[in-house]
Short mmCIF file of C-alpha atoms in Angstrom, two decimals:
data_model
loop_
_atom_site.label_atom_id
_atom_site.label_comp_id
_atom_site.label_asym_id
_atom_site.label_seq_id
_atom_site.Cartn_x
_atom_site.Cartn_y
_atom_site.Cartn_z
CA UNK A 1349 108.67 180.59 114.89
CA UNK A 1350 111.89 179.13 116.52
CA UNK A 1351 114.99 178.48 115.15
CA UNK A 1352 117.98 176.62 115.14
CA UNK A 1353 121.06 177.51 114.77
CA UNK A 1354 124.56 175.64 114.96
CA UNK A 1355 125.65 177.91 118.07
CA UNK A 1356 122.52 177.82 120.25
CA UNK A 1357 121.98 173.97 119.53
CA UNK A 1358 125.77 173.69 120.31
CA UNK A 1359 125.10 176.14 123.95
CA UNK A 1360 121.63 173.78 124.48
CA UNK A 1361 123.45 170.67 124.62
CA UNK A 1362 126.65 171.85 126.75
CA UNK A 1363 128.90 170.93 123.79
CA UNK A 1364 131.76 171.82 121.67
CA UNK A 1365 131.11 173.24 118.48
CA UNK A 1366 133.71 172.52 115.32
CA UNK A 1367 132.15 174.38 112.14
CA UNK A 1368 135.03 173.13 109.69
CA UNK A 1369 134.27 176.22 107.79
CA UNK A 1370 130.54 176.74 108.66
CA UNK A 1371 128.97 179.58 109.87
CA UNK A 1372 127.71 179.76 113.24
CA UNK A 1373 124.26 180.88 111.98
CA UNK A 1374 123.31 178.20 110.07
CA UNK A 1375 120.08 177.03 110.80
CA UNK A 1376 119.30 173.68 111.53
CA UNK A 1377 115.68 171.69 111.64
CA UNK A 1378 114.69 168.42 112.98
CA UNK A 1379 116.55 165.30 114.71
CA UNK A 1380 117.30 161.84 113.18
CA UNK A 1381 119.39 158.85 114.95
CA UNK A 1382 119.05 156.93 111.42
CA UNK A 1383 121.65 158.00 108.86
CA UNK A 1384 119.13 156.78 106.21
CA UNK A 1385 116.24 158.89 107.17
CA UNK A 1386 118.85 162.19 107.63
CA UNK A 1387 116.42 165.48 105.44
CA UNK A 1388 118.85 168.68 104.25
CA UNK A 1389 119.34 170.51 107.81
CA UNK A 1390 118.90 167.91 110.16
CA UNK A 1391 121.35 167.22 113.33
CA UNK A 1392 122.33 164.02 113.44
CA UNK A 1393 123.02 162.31 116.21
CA UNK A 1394 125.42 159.40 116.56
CA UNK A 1395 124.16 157.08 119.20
CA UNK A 1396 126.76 154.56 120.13
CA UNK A 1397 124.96 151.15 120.39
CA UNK A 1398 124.86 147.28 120.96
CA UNK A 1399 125.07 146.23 117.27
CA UNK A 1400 126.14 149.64 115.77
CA UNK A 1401 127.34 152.68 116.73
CA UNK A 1402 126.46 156.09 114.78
CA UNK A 1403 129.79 157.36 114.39
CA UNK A 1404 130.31 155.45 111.76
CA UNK A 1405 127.30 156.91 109.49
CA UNK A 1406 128.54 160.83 110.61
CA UNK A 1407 129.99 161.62 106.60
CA UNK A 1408 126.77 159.23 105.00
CA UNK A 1409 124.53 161.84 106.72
CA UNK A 1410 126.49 164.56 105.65
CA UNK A 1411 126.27 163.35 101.95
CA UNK A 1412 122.56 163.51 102.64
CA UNK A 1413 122.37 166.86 104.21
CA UNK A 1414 122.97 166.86 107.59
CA UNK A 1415 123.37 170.21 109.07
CA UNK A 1416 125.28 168.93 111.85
CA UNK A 1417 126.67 165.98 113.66
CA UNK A 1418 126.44 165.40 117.61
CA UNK A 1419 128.55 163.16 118.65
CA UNK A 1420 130.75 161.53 121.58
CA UNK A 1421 134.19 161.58 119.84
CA UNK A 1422 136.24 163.43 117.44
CA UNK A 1423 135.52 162.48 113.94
CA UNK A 1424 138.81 163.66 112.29
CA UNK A 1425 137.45 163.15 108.29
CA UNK A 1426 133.77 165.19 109.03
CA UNK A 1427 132.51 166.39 106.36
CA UNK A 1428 130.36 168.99 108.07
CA UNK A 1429 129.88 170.98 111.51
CA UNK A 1430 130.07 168.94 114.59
CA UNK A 1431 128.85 169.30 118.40
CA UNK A 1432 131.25 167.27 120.91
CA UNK A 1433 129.22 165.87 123.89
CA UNK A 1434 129.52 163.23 126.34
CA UNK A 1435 126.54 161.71 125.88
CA UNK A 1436 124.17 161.93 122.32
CA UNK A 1437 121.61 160.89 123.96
CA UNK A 1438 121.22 163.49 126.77
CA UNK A 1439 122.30 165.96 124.10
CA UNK A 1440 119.17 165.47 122.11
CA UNK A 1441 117.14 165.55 125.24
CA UNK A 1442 118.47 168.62 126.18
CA UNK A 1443 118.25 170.57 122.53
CA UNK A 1444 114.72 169.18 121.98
CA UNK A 1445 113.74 170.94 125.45
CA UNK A 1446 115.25 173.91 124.39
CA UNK A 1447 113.30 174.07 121.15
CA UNK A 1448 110.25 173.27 123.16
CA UNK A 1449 110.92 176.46 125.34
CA UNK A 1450 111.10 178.71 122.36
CA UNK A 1451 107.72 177.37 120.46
CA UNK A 1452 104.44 179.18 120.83
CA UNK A 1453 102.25 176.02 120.38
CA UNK A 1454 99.91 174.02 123.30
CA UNK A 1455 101.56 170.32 123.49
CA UNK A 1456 98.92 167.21 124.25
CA UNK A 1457 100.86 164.22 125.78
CA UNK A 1458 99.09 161.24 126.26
CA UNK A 1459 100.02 158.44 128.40
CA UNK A 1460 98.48 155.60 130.08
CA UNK A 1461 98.95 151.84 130.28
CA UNK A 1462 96.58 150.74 127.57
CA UNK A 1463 95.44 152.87 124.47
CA UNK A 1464 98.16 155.63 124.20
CA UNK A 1465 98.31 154.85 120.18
CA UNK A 1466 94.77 155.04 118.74
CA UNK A 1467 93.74 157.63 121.40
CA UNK A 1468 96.92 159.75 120.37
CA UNK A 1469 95.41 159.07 116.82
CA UNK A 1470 91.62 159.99 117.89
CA UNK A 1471 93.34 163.15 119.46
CA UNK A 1472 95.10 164.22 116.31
CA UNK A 1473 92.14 163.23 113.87
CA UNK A 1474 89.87 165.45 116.10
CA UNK A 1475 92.29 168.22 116.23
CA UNK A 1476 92.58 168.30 112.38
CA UNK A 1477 89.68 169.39 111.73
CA UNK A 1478 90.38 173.06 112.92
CA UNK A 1479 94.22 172.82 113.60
CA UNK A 1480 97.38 171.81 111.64
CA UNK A 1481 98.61 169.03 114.03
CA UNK A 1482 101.61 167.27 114.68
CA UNK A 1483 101.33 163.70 116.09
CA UNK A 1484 103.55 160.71 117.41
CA UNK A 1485 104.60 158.90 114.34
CA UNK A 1486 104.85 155.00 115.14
CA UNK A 1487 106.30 153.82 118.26
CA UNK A 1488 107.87 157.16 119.20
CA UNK A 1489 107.35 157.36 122.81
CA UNK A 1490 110.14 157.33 124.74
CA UNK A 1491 113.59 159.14 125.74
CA UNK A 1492 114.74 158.93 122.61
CA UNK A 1493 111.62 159.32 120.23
CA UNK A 1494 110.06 161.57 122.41
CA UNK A 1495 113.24 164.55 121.80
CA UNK A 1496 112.66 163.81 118.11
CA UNK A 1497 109.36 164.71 117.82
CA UNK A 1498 109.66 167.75 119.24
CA UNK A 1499 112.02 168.26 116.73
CA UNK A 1500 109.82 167.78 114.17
CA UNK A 1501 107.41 170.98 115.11
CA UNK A 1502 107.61 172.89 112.28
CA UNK A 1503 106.52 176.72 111.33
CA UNK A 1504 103.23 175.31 110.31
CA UNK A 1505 102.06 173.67 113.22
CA UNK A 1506 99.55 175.09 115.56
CA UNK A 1507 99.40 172.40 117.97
CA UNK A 1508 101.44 168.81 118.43
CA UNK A 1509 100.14 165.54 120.31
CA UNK A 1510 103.10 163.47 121.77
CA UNK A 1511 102.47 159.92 123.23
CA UNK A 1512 104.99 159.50 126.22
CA UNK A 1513 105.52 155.30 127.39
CA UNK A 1514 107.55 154.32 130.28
CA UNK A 1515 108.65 151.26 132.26
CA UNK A 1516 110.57 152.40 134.67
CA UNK A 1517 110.24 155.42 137.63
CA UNK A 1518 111.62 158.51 136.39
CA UNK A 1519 111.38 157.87 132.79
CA UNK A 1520 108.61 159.99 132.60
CA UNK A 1521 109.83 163.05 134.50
CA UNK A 1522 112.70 162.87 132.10
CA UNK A 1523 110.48 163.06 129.00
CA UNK A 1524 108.03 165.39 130.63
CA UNK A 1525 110.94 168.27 130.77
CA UNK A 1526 111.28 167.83 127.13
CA UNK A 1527 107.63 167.83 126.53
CA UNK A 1528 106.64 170.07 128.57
CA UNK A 1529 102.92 169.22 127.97
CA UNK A 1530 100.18 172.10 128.68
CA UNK A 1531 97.39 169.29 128.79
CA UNK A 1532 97.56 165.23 129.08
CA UNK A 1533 95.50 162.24 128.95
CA UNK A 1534 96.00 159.18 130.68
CA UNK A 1535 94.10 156.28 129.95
CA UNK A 1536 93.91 153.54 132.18
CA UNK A 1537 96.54 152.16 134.96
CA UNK A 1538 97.13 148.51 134.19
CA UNK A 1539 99.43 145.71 134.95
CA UNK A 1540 102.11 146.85 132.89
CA UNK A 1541 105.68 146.80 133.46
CA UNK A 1542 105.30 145.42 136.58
CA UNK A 1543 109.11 144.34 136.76
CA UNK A 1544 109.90 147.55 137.72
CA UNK A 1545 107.14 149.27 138.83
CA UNK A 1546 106.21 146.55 140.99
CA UNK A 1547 101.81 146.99 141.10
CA UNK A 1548 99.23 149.29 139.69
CA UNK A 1549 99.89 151.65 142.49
CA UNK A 1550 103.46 152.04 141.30
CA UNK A 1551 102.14 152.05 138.19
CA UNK A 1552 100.34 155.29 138.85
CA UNK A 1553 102.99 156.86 140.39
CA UNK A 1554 104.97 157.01 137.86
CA UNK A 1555 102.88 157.81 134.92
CA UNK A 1556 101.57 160.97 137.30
CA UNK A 1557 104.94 161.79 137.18
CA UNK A 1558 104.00 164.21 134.09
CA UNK A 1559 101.62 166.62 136.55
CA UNK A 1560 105.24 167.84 137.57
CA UNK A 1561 105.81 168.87 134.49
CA UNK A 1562 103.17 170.54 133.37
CA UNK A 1563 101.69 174.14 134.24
CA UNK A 1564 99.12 175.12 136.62
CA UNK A 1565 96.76 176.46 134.45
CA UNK A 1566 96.90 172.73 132.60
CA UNK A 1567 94.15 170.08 132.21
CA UNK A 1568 94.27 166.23 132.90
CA UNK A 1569 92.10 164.10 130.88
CA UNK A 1570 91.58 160.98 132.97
CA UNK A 1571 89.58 157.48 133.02
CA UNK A 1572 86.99 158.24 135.98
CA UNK A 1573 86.03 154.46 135.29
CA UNK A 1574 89.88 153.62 136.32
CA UNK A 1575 90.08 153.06 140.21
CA UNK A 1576 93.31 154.70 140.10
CA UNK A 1577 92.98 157.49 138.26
CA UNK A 1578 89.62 158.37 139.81
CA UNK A 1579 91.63 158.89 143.18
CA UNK A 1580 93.72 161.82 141.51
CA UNK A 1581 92.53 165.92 143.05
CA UNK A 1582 93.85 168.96 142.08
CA UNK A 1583 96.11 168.92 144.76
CA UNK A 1584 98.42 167.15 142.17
CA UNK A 1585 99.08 170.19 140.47
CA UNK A 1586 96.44 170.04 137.52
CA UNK A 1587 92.55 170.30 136.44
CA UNK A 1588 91.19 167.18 136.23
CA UNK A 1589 88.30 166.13 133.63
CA UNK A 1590 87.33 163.07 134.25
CA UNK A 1591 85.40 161.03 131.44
CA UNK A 1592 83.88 157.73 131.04
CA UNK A 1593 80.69 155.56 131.14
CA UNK A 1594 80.47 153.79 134.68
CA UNK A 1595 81.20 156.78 137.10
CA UNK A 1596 77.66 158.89 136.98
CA UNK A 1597 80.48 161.57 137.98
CA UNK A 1598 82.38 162.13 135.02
CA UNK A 1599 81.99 165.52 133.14
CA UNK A 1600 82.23 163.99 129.73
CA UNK A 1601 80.30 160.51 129.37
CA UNK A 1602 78.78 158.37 126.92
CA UNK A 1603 74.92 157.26 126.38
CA UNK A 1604 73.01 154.85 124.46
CA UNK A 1605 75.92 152.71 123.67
CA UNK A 1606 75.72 150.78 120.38
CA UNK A 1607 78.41 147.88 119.63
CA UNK A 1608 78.34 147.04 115.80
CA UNK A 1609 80.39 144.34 116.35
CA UNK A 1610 83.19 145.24 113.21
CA UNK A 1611 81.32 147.77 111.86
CA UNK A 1612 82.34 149.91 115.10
CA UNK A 1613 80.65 151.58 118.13
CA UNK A 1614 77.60 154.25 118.41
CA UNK A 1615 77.00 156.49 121.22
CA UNK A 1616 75.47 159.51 122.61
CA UNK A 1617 78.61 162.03 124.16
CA UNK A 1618 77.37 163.87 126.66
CA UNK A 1619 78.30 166.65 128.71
CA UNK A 1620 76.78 169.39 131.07
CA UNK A 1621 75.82 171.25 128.12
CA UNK A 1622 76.36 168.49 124.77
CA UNK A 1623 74.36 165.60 123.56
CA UNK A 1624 75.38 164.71 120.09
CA UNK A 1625 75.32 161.11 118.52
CA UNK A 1626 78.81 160.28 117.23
CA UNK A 1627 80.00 156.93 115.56
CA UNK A 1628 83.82 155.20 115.21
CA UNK A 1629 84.55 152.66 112.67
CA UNK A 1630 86.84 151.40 115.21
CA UNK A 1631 85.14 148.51 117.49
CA UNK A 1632 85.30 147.46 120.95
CA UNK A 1633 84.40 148.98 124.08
CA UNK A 1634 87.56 150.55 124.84
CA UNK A 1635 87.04 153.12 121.63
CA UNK A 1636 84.52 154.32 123.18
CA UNK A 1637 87.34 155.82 126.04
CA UNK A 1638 89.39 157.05 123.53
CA UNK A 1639 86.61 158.65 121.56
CA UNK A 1640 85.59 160.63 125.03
CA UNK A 1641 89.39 161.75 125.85
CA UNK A 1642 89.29 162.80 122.57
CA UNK A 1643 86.65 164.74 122.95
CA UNK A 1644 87.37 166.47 126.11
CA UNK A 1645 90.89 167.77 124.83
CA UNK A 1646 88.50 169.01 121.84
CA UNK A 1647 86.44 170.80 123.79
CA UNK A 1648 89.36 172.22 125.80
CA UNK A 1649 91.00 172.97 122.30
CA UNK A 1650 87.12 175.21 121.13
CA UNK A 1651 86.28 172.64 118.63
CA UNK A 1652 82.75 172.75 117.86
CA UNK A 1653 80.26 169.47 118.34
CA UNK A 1654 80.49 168.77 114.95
CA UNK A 1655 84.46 168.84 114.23
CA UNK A 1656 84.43 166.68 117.22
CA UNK A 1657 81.86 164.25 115.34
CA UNK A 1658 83.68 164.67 112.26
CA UNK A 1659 87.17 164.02 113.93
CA UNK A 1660 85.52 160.67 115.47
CA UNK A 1661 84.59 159.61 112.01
CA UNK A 1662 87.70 160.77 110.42
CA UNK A 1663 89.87 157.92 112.85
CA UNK A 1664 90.75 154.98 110.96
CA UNK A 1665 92.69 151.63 112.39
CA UNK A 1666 96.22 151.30 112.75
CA UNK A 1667 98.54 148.39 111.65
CA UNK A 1668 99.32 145.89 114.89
CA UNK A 1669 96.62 147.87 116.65
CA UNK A 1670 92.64 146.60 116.42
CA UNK A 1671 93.58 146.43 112.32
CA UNK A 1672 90.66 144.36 110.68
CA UNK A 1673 92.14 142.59 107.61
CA UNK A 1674 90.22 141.20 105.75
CA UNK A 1675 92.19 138.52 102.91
CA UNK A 1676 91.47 135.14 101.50
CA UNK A 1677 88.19 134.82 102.44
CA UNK A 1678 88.75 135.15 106.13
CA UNK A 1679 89.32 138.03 108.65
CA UNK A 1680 92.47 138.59 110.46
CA UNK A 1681 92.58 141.18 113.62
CA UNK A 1682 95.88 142.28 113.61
CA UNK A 1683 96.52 143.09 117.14
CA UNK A 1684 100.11 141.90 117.46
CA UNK A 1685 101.93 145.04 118.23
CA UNK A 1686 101.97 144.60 122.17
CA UNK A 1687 99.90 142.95 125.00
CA UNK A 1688 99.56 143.30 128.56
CA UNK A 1689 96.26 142.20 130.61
CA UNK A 1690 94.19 144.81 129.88
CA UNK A 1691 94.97 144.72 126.07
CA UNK A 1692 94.62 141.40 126.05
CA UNK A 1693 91.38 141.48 127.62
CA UNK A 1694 90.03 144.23 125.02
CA UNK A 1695 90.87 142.59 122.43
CA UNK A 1696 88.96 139.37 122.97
CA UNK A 1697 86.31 140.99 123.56
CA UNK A 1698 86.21 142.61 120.12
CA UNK A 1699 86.89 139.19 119.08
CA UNK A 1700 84.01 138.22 120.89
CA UNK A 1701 81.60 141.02 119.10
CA UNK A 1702 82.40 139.32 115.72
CA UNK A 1703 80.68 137.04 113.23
CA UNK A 1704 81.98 133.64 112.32
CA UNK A 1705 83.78 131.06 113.97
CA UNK A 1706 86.05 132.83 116.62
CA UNK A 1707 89.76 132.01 116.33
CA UNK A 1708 92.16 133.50 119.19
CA UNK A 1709 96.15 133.41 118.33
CA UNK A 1710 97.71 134.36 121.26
CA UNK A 1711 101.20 134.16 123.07
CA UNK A 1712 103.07 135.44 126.07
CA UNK A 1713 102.98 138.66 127.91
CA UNK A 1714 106.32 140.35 128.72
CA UNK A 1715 107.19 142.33 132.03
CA UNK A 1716 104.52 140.86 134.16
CA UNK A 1717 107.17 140.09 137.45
CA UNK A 1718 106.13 137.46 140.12
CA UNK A 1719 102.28 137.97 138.79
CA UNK A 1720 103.46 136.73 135.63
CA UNK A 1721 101.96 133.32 135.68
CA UNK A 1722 98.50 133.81 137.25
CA UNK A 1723 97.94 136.70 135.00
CA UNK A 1724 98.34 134.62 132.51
CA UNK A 1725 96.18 132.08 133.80
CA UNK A 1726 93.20 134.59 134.52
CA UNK A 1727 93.43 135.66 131.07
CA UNK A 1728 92.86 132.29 129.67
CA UNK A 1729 89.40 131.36 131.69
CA UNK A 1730 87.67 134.58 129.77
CA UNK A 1731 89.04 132.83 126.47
CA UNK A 1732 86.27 130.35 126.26
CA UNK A 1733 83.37 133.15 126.05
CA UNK A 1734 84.93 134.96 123.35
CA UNK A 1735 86.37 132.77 121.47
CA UNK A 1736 85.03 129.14 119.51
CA UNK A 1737 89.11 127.97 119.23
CA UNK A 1738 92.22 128.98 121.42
CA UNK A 1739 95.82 128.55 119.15
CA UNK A 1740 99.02 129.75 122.07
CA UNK A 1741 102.74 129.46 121.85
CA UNK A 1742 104.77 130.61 124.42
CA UNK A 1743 106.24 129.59 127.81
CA UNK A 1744 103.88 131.42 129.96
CA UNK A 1745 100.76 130.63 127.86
CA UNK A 1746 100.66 127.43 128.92
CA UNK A 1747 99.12 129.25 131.99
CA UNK A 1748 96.63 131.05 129.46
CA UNK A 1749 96.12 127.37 128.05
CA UNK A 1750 95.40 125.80 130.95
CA UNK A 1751 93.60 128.99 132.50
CA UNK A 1752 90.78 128.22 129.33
CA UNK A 1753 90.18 124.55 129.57
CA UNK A 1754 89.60 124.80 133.54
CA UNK A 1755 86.90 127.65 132.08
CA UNK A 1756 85.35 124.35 130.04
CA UNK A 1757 87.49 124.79 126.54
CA UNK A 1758 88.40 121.20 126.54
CA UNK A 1759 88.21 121.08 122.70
CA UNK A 1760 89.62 123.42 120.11
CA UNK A 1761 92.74 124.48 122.16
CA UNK A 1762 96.14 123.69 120.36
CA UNK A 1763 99.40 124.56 122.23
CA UNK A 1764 103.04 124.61 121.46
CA UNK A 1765 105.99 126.11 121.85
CA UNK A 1766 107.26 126.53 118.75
CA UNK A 1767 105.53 129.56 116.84
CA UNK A 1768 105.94 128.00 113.11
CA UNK A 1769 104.61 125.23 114.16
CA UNK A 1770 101.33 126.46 115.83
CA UNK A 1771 101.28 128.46 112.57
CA UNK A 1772 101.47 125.43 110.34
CA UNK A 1773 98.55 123.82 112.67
CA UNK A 1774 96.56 126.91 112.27
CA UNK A 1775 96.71 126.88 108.50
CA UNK A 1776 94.96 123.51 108.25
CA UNK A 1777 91.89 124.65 110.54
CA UNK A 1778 91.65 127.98 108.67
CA UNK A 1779 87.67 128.30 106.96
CA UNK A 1780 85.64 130.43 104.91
CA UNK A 1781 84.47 133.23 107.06
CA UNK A 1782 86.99 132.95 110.17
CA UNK A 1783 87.67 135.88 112.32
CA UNK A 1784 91.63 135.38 113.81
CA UNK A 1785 92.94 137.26 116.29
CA UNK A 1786 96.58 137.43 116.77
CA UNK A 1787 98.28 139.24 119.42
CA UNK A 1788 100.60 138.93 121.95
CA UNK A 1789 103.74 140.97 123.57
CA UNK A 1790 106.04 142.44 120.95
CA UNK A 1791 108.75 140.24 121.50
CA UNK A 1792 107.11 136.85 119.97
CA UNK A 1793 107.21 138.53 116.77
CA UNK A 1794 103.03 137.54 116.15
CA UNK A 1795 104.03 140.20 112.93
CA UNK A 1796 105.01 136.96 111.33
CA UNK A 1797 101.39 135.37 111.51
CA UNK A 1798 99.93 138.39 110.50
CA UNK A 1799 101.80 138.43 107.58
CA UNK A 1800 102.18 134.59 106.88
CA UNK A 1801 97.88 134.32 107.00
#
């Protein structure tokens, strides 16, 4: 296995090294930003920012074991070994893809506009159950949380599945290097960040980005019901396995499709050579995409048909993701974490599977550009068939408002702009046996329903 040391972590990030009475040799594990999350051996690194900056934290993480400090500027008190660079940031980029060069292990990313989470989850629960895996924790995904988990591959890890988000061309070439990923999935190309990467099509072009990155001999999981993606060849630079249910020319499909509303989706995965009946607590239609990429990397990876099955069953929900809580005597969906579209879209439609009066709690969309408003509006005339009352807050969702009553919601749709007081509206129509779903873009903090219901 790998290691670090304080001189080739110092050579991997083009810096200066000061031991202050260290040796050179002394070996180093793992990557925090956070001086409160800093484990014996890790590097720190102090990242200058808005509100703080992490220069002032270099001695607290020494106190807690910090093998070494990267940093921007002398720090003439350290307590401990530091690495002088111009830039943290592109220091921890460029020590993480040095680590990633020396491990032995096959590296998943997944990507996509919609989905990377729970099918990085259904990935790593279907990996577990014939290799010790290493997976994304939380909202690790970009130039900064991608580096540090990579530098969280440890000795005992036989394979590692990294989720990689972007919002801007480039980004993902950048976190690609580190990566390095021998396989990827990318499910779906949606209207997402459209600010700056203007339509789906530049949407696509970035998040392909990672083909560039990855070696010849690697495989691309992709959507085959996604326009987009179905348009990819192998002229890109990869394999790619294309799974779905729509496109009668996907290698990995599914059969005999069975929603059970909140009890979860049933299905038949088939390939050339497989038909076996799997199930996922998780519901909606859109599980049943992340249950096939899943799958495919599983296959790719020699699982057998029933790790695969056992994997499936294995996946549980995730908090602000599709999370079915279920509290004083009525449900709540907590699907706050993010929105876009497509999300948006997915999750009514779970909504719409479910028992019970219907209650949708939704709010703006962030990063939509000059589509901003009629996406909006589109979303709100599918509200109506999914959905027995509409609650919104938010500038733009008075497009998603009025988008629902030209659909023929002229009744049970409350509006305002002020979150607590939707909320305190909400409370009083609140009955026995409600299903709410809350979500909207991360940014109108919809964490705050979740928790106040």
């Amino acid at each position: 296995m790998a290691l670090l040391t304080l001189e080739n972590v110092a050579a991997a990030a083009g810096g200066n090294l000061f031991l202050h009475g260290h040796s050179p040799k002394e070996r180093l594990a793992g990557g925090v930003v956070d001086s409160r999350l800093v484990m014996p051996g890790n590097i720190f690194f102090a990242m200058p920012g808005e509100t703080t900056d992490g220069h002032n934290y270099v001695n607290q993480a020494f106190a807690k074991g910090a093998g070494c400090a990267v940093v921007e500027r002398e720090i003439k008190d350290a307590e401990g070994p530091l690495i002088l660079v111009e830039s943290a940031a592109e220091a921890l980029k460029k020590i993480a893809a040095y680590y990633r060069q020396l491990l032995g292990i096959p590296i998943i990313g997944i990507t996509g506009s919609v989905g990377k989470t729970t099918t990085k989850e259904m990935v790593a629960s279907v990996l577990r159950q014939k290799y010790r895996v290493l997976a994304t924790e939380g909202n690790f995904n970009n130039e900064i949380g991608v580096p540090l988990t990579i530098l969280r591959i440890r000795p005992e890890h036989e394979v590692a599945v990294v989720e990689m988000g972007i919002d801007h061309f480039g980004e993902m070439t950048r976190i690609a290097k580190v990566a390095r990923p021998d396989m990827c999935v990318i499910t779906n190309i949606g209207w997402c960040h459209l600010e700056n990467l203007i339509d789906r099509d530049g949407v696509l072009k970035a998040k392909t980005e990672i083909f560039r990155q990855m070696p010849s001999r690697g495989a691309a999981f992709l959507n085959a019901d996604d326009d987009k993606l179905v348009t990819i060849r192998e002229n890109l630079g990869v394999m790619p396995v294309f799974y779905g249910v729509e496109n009668k020319n996907a290698s990995i499909w599914a059969e005999d499709i069975q929603d059970l509303g909140e009890g979860g989706m049933r299905f038949t995965l088939c390939t050339e050579n497989l038909r076996t009946e799997v199930k996922t607590c998780l519901p909606g239609m859109h599980m049943v995409y992340n249950c096939l990429a899943a799958a495919g990397v599983g296959l790719k990876m020699e699982l057998t048909p029933e790790q695969i099955r056992q994997g499936i069953d294995a996946m549980r929900t995730i908090a602000g993701r599709s999370n079915f809580i279920r509290k004083n005597g009525y449900t709540v969906i907590d699907d706050c974490y993010n929105a876009n579209p497509m999300s948006m879209r997915a999750a009514l439609q779970v909504l719409g599977g479910c028992s019970g009066r219907r209650i949708a709690v939704l709010g703006d969309m962030g990063e939509l550009g000059a589509e901003e408003e009629k996406l909006h509006y589109e979303l709100g005339r599918i509200v109506p068939e999914n959905a027995d009352l509409l609650f919104a807050c938010g500038k733009l969702s008075e497009y998603l408002v009025r988008g629902a009553r030209d659909a023929g919601m002229s009744k049970n749709v409350f509006y305002d702009r002020d979150k607590e007081n939707m909320l305190s509206l909400l409370k009083t129509q609140l009955q026995p046996e409600d299903v709410v779903l809350v979500k909207a873009s991360h940014f109108m903090g919809y964490q705050d329903i979740v928790e106040a219901l």
